[in-house]
Amino acid sequence: MKRKLKNYFTFNKKERNGILLLSFTLIILIIFYHFTPLLKTEDKTDFSEFKKAIQELKYTDDIPKLKHSPQLEIRAVD
C-alpha cells in the first residue's frame, strides 16, 4: 500500500518538467492579471456638448400642442 501511494506521487522527468512549466505559466498569468489595472488609462469624456444639447431640447417647443385631447370609444366586440 505504501509503495502504491509512493508511486502515485512520484513523477518522471517529463512529468516534472510539465508541472514546472504549468506552474510557471500560472504564476505569470496571475502576476499579469494583478497588474493589468495599472496599464489601463481612463479617458475623460467631455459631456459639455451633450448637456448643452439637452438644455436646448428642454426649452424648445417643437411639438405643437394638441387643441383637443383624443377620445377613446368603447365598442362591443362581436
XYZ file of C-alpha atoms in Angstrom:
78
model
C 0.000 0.000 0.000
C 2.790 2.396 0.926
C 4.595 1.572 -2.312
C 1.490 2.246 -4.449
C 0.996 5.567 -2.716
C 4.643 6.497 -3.249
C 4.447 5.532 -6.942
C 1.325 7.648 -7.294
C 3.095 10.805 -6.078
C 6.451 10.344 -7.840
C 6.943 11.878 -11.264
C 9.356 11.117 -14.077
C 11.423 13.850 -15.744
C 8.806 14.738 -18.409
C 6.019 14.992 -15.862
C 8.176 17.107 -13.544
C 9.072 19.477 -16.389
C 5.407 19.722 -17.383
C 4.378 20.580 -13.831
C 7.093 23.229 -13.624
C 6.046 24.729 -16.960
C 2.369 24.832 -15.964
C 3.226 26.338 -12.568
C 5.435 28.991 -14.160
C 2.721 29.845 -16.705
C 0.110 30.091 -13.954
C 2.302 32.388 -11.859
C 2.987 34.640 -14.872
C -0.748 34.867 -15.646
C -1.607 35.686 -12.024
C 1.018 38.444 -11.933
C -0.195 39.830 -15.274
C -3.815 39.785 -14.086
C -2.816 41.555 -10.872
C -1.009 44.407 -12.665
C -3.395 44.814 -15.623
C -5.383 47.675 -13.982
C -2.180 49.713 -13.816
C -1.823 49.509 -17.600
C -5.293 50.880 -18.351
C -5.769 54.577 -18.965
C -9.098 56.183 -18.266
C -10.338 58.531 -20.944
C -12.126 61.578 -19.637
C -15.276 62.155 -21.642
C -16.386 65.729 -22.216
C -20.158 65.827 -21.837
C -20.489 69.608 -22.171
C -21.810 69.459 -25.755
C -24.244 66.725 -24.811
C -25.513 68.693 -21.801
C -25.889 71.785 -23.964
C -27.959 69.828 -26.497
C -30.188 68.503 -23.706
C -30.748 72.013 -22.362
C -31.674 73.221 -25.847
C -34.153 70.374 -26.232
C -35.770 71.148 -22.887
C -36.515 74.738 -23.841
C -37.584 74.262 -27.437
C -41.228 73.711 -28.089
C -41.092 71.939 -31.436
C -44.075 69.700 -30.730
C -47.295 71.636 -31.281
C -49.856 71.399 -28.521
C -52.999 69.499 -29.398
C -56.125 71.613 -29.356
C -58.209 68.681 -28.286
C -57.435 65.551 -26.396
C -58.028 62.247 -28.158
C -61.118 60.399 -27.020
C -61.350 56.642 -26.795
C -64.505 54.868 -27.801
C -65.541 51.679 -26.082
C -67.154 49.285 -28.513
C -68.507 45.827 -28.030
C -66.513 43.026 -29.569
C -68.611 40.549 -31.509
